[in-house]
Amino acid sequence: MATMTNHSQGRDEIAAALRAGRELGPEYDDAIAASLVERVEDTIEERVKHHVALHSSTTRADKGVASNTARMVLGLVCLGLSLPLTIIAAGIVGGVVSLFTVWLGLIAFYLIAVAGMRR
């Protein structure tokens, strides 16, 4: 709706400028033409700014992966690694210390990775 109003308003302004040019005579043609050009340039500049603002806001939202998604994937990777590493540590090395070391390493890996994503 607003574009229809803007188009009809622009046509009315051009028509008024042409009528004024006819009434004032040829000595005012340059001033009237400059005024029309300035109005057209202002309108174009306003539309370009609006267009750029519209597209830049949607482009920013599309970039990258959401931090919640990345943390979820990282958590699933740690969880997926935890079982095989626990079995390997318990089967080969044995003992509580090896299990504690494996789980401490997984937790440290997760915390360091999450802290790195916040930068």
Coordinates of N, CA and C in Angstrom, one line a residue:
M1 N 0.8 -1.2 0.0 CA 0.0 0.0 0.0 C 0.9 1.3 0.0
A2 N 1.9 1.2 0.8 CA 2.8 2.4 0.9 C 3.4 2.7 -0.4
T3 N 3.8 1.7 -1.2 CA 4.5 2.0 -2.4 C 3.5 2.6 -3.4
M4 N 2.2 2.2 -3.4 CA 1.3 2.9 -4.3 C 1.1 4.3 -4.0
T5 N 1.1 4.6 -2.7 CA 0.9 6.0 -2.2 C 2.2 6.8 -2.6
N6 N 3.4 6.2 -2.5 CA 4.6 6.9 -2.8 C 4.7 7.1 -4.3
H7 N 4.2 6.2 -5.1 CA 4.2 6.4 -6.6 C 3.3 7.5 -7.0
S8 N 2.1 7.5 -6.5 CA 1.1 8.5 -6.8 C 1.6 9.9 -6.3
Q9 N 2.2 9.9 -5.1 CA 2.7 11.2 -4.6 C 3.9 11.7 -5.5
G10 N 4.7 10.8 -5.9 CA 5.9 11.2 -6.8 C 5.3 11.7 -8.1
R11 N 4.3 11.1 -8.7 CA 3.7 11.5 -9.9 C 3.1 12.9 -9.8
D12 N 2.4 13.1 -8.6 CA 1.8 14.4 -8.3 C 2.9 15.5 -8.2
E13 N 4.0 15.2 -7.6 CA 5.1 16.2 -7.5 C 5.7 16.5 -8.8
I14 N 5.9 15.5 -9.7 CA 6.4 15.7 -11.0 C 5.5 16.6 -11.8
A15 N 4.2 16.2 -11.7 CA 3.2 17.0 -12.5 C 3.2 18.5 -12.0
A16 N 3.3 18.7 -10.7 CA 3.3 20.0 -10.1 C 4.5 20.8 -10.6
A17 N 5.7 20.1 -10.6 CA 6.9 20.7 -11.1 C 6.8 21.1 -12.6
L18 N 6.2 20.3 -13.4 CA 6.0 20.6 -14.8 C 5.1 21.8 -15.0
R19 N 4.0 21.8 -14.2 CA 3.1 23.0 -14.3 C 3.8 24.3 -13.8
A20 N 4.6 24.2 -12.8 CA 5.3 25.3 -12.3 C 6.3 25.8 -13.3
G21 N 7.0 24.8 -14.0 CA 7.9 25.2 -15.1 C 7.3 25.9 -16.2
R22 N 6.1 25.5 -16.6 CA 5.3 26.2 -17.6 C 4.9 27.6 -17.2
E23 N 4.5 27.7 -16.0 CA 4.1 29.0 -15.5 C 5.2 30.0 -15.3
L24 N 6.3 29.5 -14.8 CA 7.5 30.4 -14.5 C 8.3 30.7 -15.8
G25 N 8.3 29.8 -16.7 CA 9.1 30.1 -17.9 C 10.4 29.3 -18.0
P26 N 11.1 29.4 -19.1 CA 12.3 28.6 -19.3 C 13.5 29.0 -18.4
E27 N 13.4 30.2 -17.9 CA 14.6 30.6 -17.0 C 14.6 29.8 -15.7
Y28 N 13.6 29.2 -15.3 CA 13.5 28.4 -14.1 C 13.6 26.9 -14.3
D29 N 13.8 26.5 -15.6 CA 13.9 25.0 -15.9 C 15.0 24.3 -15.2
D30 N 16.2 25.0 -15.1 CA 17.3 24.3 -14.4 C 17.0 24.1 -12.9
A31 N 16.5 25.1 -12.3 CA 16.2 25.0 -10.9 C 15.1 23.9 -10.6
I32 N 14.1 23.9 -11.4 CA 13.0 22.9 -11.3 C 13.6 21.5 -11.5
A33 N 14.4 21.3 -12.5 CA 15.1 20.0 -12.8 C 16.0 19.6 -11.7
A34 N 16.7 20.5 -11.1 CA 17.6 20.2 -10.0 C 16.8 19.7 -8.8
S35 N 15.7 20.4 -8.6 CA 14.8 20.0 -7.4 C 14.2 18.6 -7.6
L36 N 13.8 18.3 -8.8 CA 13.3 17.0 -9.1 C 14.4 15.9 -9.0
V37 N 15.5 16.2 -9.5 CA 16.6 15.2 -9.4 C 17.0 15.0 -7.9
E38 N 17.0 16.0 -7.1 CA 17.3 15.9 -5.7 C 16.2 15.0 -5.0
R39 N 15.0 15.2 -5.3 CA 13.9 14.4 -4.8 C 14.0 12.9 -5.2
V40 N 14.3 12.7 -6.4 CA 14.5 11.3 -6.9 C 15.7 10.6 -6.2
E41 N 16.8 11.4 -6.1 CA 18.0 10.8 -5.4 C 17.7 10.5 -4.0
D42 N 16.9 11.3 -3.3 CA 16.6 11.1 -1.9 C 15.7 9.8 -1.8
T43 N 14.8 9.7 -2.7 CA 13.9 8.5 -2.7 C 14.7 7.3 -2.9
I44 N 15.6 7.3 -3.9 CA 16.4 6.1 -4.2 C 17.3 5.8 -3.0
E45 N 17.9 6.8 -2.4 CA 18.8 6.5 -1.3 C 18.0 5.9 -0.1
E46 N 16.8 6.4 0.1 CA 15.9 5.8 1.2 C 15.6 4.4 0.9
R47 N 15.2 4.1 -0.3 CA 14.9 2.7 -0.7 C 16.1 1.8 -0.6
V48 N 17.3 2.2 -1.0 CA 18.5 1.4 -0.9 C 18.8 1.1 0.5
K49 N 18.7 2.1 1.4 CA 19.0 1.9 2.8 C 18.0 0.9 3.4
H50 N 16.8 1.0 3.1 CA 15.8 0.1 3.6 C 16.1 -1.3 3.1
H51 N 16.4 -1.5 1.8 CA 16.7 -2.8 1.2 C 18.0 -3.4 1.9
V52 N 19.0 -2.6 2.1 CA 20.3 -3.1 2.7 C 20.0 -3.5 4.1
A53 N 19.2 -2.7 4.8 CA 18.9 -3.0 6.2 C 18.1 -4.3 6.3
L54 N 17.2 -4.5 5.4 CA 16.4 -5.7 5.4 C 17.2 -6.9 5.1
H55 N 18.1 -6.8 4.1 CA 18.9 -8.0 3.8 C 20.0 -8.3 4.7
S56 N 20.6 -7.2 5.3 CA 21.7 -7.5 6.3 C 21.2 -8.1 7.5
S57 N 20.0 -7.8 8.0 CA 19.5 -8.4 9.2 C 19.2 -9.9 9.0
T58 N 18.7 -10.3 7.8 CA 18.5 -11.7 7.5 C 19.8 -12.5 7.3
T59 N 20.7 -11.8 6.7 CA 22.0 -12.4 6.4 C 22.8 -12.7 7.7
R60 N 22.7 -11.9 8.6 CA 23.4 -12.1 9.9 C 22.9 -13.3 10.6
A61 N 21.6 -13.4 10.6 CA 20.9 -14.5 11.3 C 21.3 -15.9 10.7
D62 N 21.6 -15.9 9.4 CA 21.8 -17.2 8.7 C 23.3 -17.6 8.8
K63 N 24.2 -16.8 9.3 CA 25.6 -17.2 9.3 C 25.8 -18.0 10.6
G64 N 26.7 -19.0 10.4 CA 27.2 -19.8 11.5 C 26.1 -20.8 12.0
V65 N 26.6 -21.5 13.1 CA 25.7 -22.5 13.7 C 25.3 -21.9 15.1
A66 N 24.1 -22.1 15.5 CA 23.7 -21.6 16.8 C 24.5 -22.2 17.9
S67 N 24.9 -21.5 18.9 CA 25.7 -22.0 20.0 C 25.1 -23.2 20.7
N68 N 23.7 -23.2 20.8 CA 23.0 -24.3 21.5 C 23.2 -25.6 20.7
T69 N 23.1 -25.4 19.4 CA 23.3 -26.6 18.5 C 24.7 -27.1 18.6
A70 N 25.7 -26.3 18.6 CA 27.1 -26.7 18.6 C 27.3 -27.4 20.0
R71 N 26.8 -26.8 21.1 CA 27.0 -27.5 22.4 C 26.3 -28.8 22.4
M72 N 25.2 -28.9 21.8 CA 24.4 -30.2 21.8 C 25.3 -31.3 21.1
V73 N 25.8 -30.9 19.9 CA 26.6 -31.8 19.1 C 27.8 -32.2 19.9
L74 N 28.5 -31.2 20.5 CA 29.7 -31.5 21.3 C 29.4 -32.4 22.4
G75 N 28.3 -32.2 23.1 CA 27.9 -33.1 24.2 C 27.6 -34.5 23.7
L76 N 27.0 -34.6 22.5 CA 26.8 -36.0 22.0 C 28.1 -36.7 21.6
V77 N 29.0 -35.9 21.1 CA 30.3 -36.5 20.7 C 31.0 -37.0 22.0
C78 N 31.0 -36.1 23.0 CA 31.6 -36.6 24.3 C 31.0 -37.8 24.9
L79 N 29.7 -37.8 24.8 CA 28.9 -39.0 25.3 C 29.2 -40.2 24.5
G80 N 29.3 -40.0 23.1 CA 29.7 -41.2 22.3 C 31.1 -41.7 22.5
L81 N 32.0 -40.8 22.9 CA 33.4 -41.2 23.1 C 33.5 -41.8 24.5
S82 N 32.6 -41.4 25.4 CA 32.8 -41.9 26.8 C 32.7 -43.4 27.0
L83 N 31.8 -44.0 26.3 CA 31.6 -45.5 26.5 C 32.9 -46.3 26.0
P84 N 33.3 -46.0 24.7 CA 34.5 -46.8 24.2 C 35.7 -46.5 25.1
L85 N 35.9 -45.2 25.4 CA 37.1 -44.9 26.2 C 37.1 -45.5 27.6
T86 N 35.9 -45.5 28.2 CA 35.7 -46.2 29.5 C 36.0 -47.7 29.4
I87 N 35.5 -48.3 28.4 CA 35.8 -49.8 28.2 C 37.3 -50.0 28.0
I88 N 37.9 -49.2 27.1 CA 39.3 -49.3 26.9 C 40.1 -49.1 28.1
A89 N 39.8 -48.1 28.9 CA 40.6 -47.8 30.1 C 40.4 -48.9 31.1
A90 N 39.2 -49.4 31.3 CA 38.9 -50.4 32.3 C 39.5 -51.7 31.8
G91 N 39.4 -52.1 30.5 CA 39.9 -53.3 30.1 C 41.4 -53.4 30.0
I92 N 42.1 -52.4 29.5 CA 43.5 -52.5 29.3 C 44.3 -52.1 30.6
V93 N 44.0 -50.9 31.1 CA 44.7 -50.4 32.3 C 44.1 -50.9 33.6
G94 N 42.8 -50.8 33.7 CA 42.1 -51.2 34.9 C 42.2 -50.2 36.0
G95 N 41.4 -50.3 36.9 CA 41.5 -49.5 38.1 C 40.6 -48.2 38.0
V96 N 40.4 -47.6 39.2 CA 39.6 -46.5 39.3 C 40.3 -45.2 38.7
V97 N 41.6 -45.2 38.9 CA 42.4 -44.0 38.5 C 42.3 -43.8 37.0
S98 N 42.3 -44.9 36.2 CA 42.2 -44.8 34.7 C 40.9 -44.3 34.3
L99 N 39.8 -44.8 35.0 CA 38.5 -44.4 34.7 C 38.3 -42.9 35.0
F100 N 38.8 -42.5 36.2 CA 38.7 -41.1 36.6 C 39.5 -40.2 35.6
T101 N 40.6 -40.6 35.1 CA 41.4 -39.8 34.2 C 40.7 -39.7 32.8
V102 N 40.0 -40.7 32.4 CA 39.3 -40.7 31.1 C 38.1 -39.7 31.2
W103 N 37.4 -39.8 32.3 CA 36.2 -38.9 32.5 C 36.6 -37.5 32.7
L104 N 37.7 -37.3 33.5 CA 38.2 -36.0 33.7 C 38.7 -35.3 32.4
G105 N 39.3 -36.1 31.5 CA 39.7 -35.6 30.2 C 38.5 -35.3 29.3
L106 N 37.5 -36.1 29.3 CA 36.3 -35.8 28.6 C 35.6 -34.5 29.0
I107 N 35.5 -34.3 30.3 CA 34.9 -33.1 30.9 C 35.7 -31.9 30.6
A108 N 37.0 -32.0 30.7 CA 37.9 -30.9 30.3 C 37.8 -30.5 28.9
F109 N 37.7 -31.6 28.0 CA 37.6 -31.3 26.6 C 36.3 -30.5 26.3
Y110 N 35.2 -31.0 26.9 CA 33.9 -30.3 26.7 C 34.0 -28.9 27.2
L111 N 34.5 -28.6 28.4 CA 34.5 -27.3 29.0 C 35.4 -26.3 28.2
I112 N 36.5 -26.8 27.7 CA 37.4 -26.0 26.9 C 36.8 -25.7 25.6
A113 N 36.1 -26.6 24.9 CA 35.5 -26.4 23.7 C 34.3 -25.4 23.8
V114 N 33.5 -25.5 24.8 CA 32.4 -24.6 25.1 C 33.0 -23.2 25.4
A115 N 34.0 -23.1 26.1 CA 34.6 -21.8 26.4 C 35.2 -21.1 25.2
G116 N 35.7 -21.9 24.3 CA 36.2 -21.4 23.0 C 35.2 -20.9 22.1
M117 N 33.9 -21.5 22.2 CA 32.8 -21.1 21.3 C 32.3 -19.7 21.8
R118 N 32.5 -19.3 23.0 CA 31.9 -18.1 23.5 C 32.7 -16.9 23.0
R119 N 33.9 -17.1 22.5 CA 34.7 -15.9 22.0 C 34.2 -15.4 20.7

